[in-house]
Every structure is written in structure tokens, then in C-alpha cells.
GROMACS .gro file of C-alpha atoms in nm:
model
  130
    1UNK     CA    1   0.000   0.000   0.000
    2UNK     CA    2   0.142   0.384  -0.066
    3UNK     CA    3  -0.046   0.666   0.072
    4UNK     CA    4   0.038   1.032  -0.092
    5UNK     CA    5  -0.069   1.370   0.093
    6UNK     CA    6  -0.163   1.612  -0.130
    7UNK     CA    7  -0.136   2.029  -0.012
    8UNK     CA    8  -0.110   2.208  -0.327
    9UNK     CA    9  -0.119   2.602  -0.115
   10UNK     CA   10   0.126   2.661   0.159
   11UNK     CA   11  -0.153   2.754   0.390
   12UNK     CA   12  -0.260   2.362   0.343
   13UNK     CA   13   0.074   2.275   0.568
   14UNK     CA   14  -0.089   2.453   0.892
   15UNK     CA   15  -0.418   2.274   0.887
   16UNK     CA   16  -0.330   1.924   1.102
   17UNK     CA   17  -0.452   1.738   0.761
   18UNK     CA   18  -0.418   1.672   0.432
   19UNK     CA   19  -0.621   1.859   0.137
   20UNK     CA   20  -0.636   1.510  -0.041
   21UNK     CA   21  -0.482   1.159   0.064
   22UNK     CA   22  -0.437   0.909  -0.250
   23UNK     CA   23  -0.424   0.551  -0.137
   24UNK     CA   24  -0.263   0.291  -0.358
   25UNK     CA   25  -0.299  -0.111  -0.369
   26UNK     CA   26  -0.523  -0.097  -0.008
   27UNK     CA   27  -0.563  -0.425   0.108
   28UNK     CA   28  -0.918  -0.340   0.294
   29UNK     CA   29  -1.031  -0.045   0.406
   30UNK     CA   30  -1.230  -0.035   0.721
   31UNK     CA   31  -1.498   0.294   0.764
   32UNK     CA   32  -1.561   0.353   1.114
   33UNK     CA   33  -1.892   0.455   1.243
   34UNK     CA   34  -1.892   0.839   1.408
   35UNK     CA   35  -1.703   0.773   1.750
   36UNK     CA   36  -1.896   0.935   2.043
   37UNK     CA   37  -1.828   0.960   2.397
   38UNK     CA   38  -1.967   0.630   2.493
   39UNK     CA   39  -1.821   0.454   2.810
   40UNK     CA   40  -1.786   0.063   2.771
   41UNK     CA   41  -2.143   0.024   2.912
   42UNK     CA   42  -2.297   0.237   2.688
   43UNK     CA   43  -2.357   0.522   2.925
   44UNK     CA   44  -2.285   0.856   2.714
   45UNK     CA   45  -2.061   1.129   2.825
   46UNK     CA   46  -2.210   1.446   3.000
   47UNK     CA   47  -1.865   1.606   3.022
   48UNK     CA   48  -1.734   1.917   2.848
   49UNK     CA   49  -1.639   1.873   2.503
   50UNK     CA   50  -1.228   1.788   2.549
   51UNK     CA   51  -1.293   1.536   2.824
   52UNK     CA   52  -1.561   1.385   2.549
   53UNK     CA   53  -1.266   1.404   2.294
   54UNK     CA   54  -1.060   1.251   2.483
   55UNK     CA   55  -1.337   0.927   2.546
   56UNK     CA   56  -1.383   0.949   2.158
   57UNK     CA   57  -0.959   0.881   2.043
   58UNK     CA   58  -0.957   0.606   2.331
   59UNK     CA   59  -1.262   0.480   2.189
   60UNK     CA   60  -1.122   0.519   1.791
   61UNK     CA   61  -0.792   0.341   1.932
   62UNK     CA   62  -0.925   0.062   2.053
   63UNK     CA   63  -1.200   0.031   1.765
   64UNK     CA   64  -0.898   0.067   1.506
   65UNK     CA   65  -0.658  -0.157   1.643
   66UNK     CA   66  -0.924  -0.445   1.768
   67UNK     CA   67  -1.052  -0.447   1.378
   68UNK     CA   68  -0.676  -0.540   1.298
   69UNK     CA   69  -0.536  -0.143   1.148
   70UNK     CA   70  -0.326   0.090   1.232
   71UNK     CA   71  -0.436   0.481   1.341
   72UNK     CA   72  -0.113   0.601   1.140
   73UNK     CA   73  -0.324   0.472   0.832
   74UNK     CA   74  -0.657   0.724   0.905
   75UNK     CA   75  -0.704   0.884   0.537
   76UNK     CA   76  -0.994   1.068   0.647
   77UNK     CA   77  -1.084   1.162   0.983
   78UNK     CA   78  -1.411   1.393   0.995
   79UNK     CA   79  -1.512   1.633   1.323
   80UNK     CA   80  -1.920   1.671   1.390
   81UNK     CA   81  -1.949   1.905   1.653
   82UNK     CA   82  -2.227   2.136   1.800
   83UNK     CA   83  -2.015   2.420   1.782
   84UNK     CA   84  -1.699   2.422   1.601
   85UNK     CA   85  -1.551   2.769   1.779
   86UNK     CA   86  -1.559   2.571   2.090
   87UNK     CA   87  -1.354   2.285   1.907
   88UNK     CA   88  -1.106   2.497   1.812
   89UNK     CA   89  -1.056   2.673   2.145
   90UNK     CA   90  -1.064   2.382   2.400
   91UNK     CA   91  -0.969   2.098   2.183
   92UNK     CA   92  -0.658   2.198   1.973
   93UNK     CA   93  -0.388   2.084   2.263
   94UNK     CA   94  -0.592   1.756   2.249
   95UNK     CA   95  -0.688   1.623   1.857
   96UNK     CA   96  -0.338   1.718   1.766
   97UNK     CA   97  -0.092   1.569   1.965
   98UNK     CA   98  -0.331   1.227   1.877
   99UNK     CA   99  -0.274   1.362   1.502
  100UNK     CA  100   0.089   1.408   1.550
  101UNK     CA  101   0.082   1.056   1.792
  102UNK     CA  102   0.046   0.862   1.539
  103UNK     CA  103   0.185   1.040   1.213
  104UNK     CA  104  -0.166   1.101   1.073
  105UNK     CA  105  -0.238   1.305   0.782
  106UNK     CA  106  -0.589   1.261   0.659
  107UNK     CA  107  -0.854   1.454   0.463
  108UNK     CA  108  -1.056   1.581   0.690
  109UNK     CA  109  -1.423   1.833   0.688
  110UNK     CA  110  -1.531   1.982   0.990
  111UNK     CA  111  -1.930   1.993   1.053
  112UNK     CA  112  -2.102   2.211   1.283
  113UNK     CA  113  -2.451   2.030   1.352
  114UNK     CA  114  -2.713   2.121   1.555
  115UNK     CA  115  -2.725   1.781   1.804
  116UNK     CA  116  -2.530   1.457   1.840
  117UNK     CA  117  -2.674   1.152   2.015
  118UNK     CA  118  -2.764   1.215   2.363
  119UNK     CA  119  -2.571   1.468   2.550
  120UNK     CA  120  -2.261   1.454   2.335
  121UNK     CA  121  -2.111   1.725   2.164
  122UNK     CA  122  -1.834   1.625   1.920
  123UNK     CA  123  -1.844   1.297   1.733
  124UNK     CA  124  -1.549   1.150   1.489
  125UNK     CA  125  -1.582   0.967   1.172
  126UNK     CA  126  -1.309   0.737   1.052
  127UNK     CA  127  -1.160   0.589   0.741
  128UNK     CA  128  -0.837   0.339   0.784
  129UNK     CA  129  -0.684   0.149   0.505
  130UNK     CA  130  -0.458  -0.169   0.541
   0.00000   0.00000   0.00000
């Protein structure tokens, strides 16, 4: 498998991903469901949004490397939040160094929404290849 990063503007280097992510001979590709802040019984989080971030990458983690991948290969890692200035004031020092953690560079879209399941406030799509 090859994976190429594509940033063709030099503001695309100081985003924390990837304007487009080419993926060569894959073999499999696994699409993760949008993590939430779900505890291992099910219960959801009721916390502010970084403590639900930080649920949602131990959740993604464990989801990733239990279905057999790695995180490093995340081509595409989307944000759902119900409000994005708050994501990008209280959860910076926390979705990068997971970015930076494992060497991911994905294509990413951030979506402000008006409700996630339950009582959660930030939710995180996934796609891994292999």
C-alpha cells in the first residue's frame, strides 16, 4: 500500500490534515462509524467537550486496532461538533498531539450540527486502510 498527501497552497501545511490523501494497492479499508463519547457500558458522556474528545480517540484506538489497522493509516478523519468555535478553542492541545501521535495526515471536513446523540457534543468519523 502507498499513501500520498496532497497540499497544493502553503496555507494547506498549517491545517493538522491533508487537502487530499491518495491511497494505492489498499488491502481493505475499514470505515468507522462516528465515534462518540460512549463509556464501555454504553452510558454517554455528559462532560465538556475535550474530556468527550478525549473518550472518543480512546474509543477510535481501541476500535482501530481491535478491527486489525493501524491509526497512522486514518485517510480521512471527519469532526461533527455542536459548535466548532468551541472545538477549536478547548480541543486543539488535544486532537493534535493524537494527530501528530500517530503520524496522521488525513482529509478531513469539519461539521457544525445542531445535536449529536444524547448529551454529546463532538463525534469523529473514521476511514483506515490496510
Amino acid at each position: 500500500m502507498k499513501i500520498t498527501t496532497f497540499d497544493p497552497w502553503a496555507w494547506g501545511k498549517n491545517t493538522n490534515s491533508a487537502q487530499a490523501v491518495e491511497v494505492k494497492q489498499p488491502e481493505g479499508t475499514l470505515y468507522c462509524s462516528g465515534q462518540v463519547a460512549i463509556d464501555a457500558d454504553g452510558v454517554p458522556s455528559s462532560a465538556d467537550m475535550r474530556s468527550q474528545l478525549i473518550q472518543i480517540i480512546a474509543n477510535l484506538e481501541q476500535l482501530i486496532t481491535g478491527a486489525g489497522y493501524e491509526l497512522k493509516n486514518i485517510v480521512r478523519l471527519n469532526i461533527y461538533t455542536t459548535n466548532m468555535n468551541e472545538f477549536f478553542a478547548t480541543c486543539m492541545d488535544v486532537y493534535v498531539p493524537f494527530l501528530n501521535k500517530y503520524g496522521i495526515q488525513q482529509a478531513t471536513t469539519g461539521f457544525e450540527v445542531k445535536g449529536l446523540f444524547a448529551t454529546c457534543t463532538i463525534e469523529l468519523e473514521a476511514t483506515v486502510v490496510k
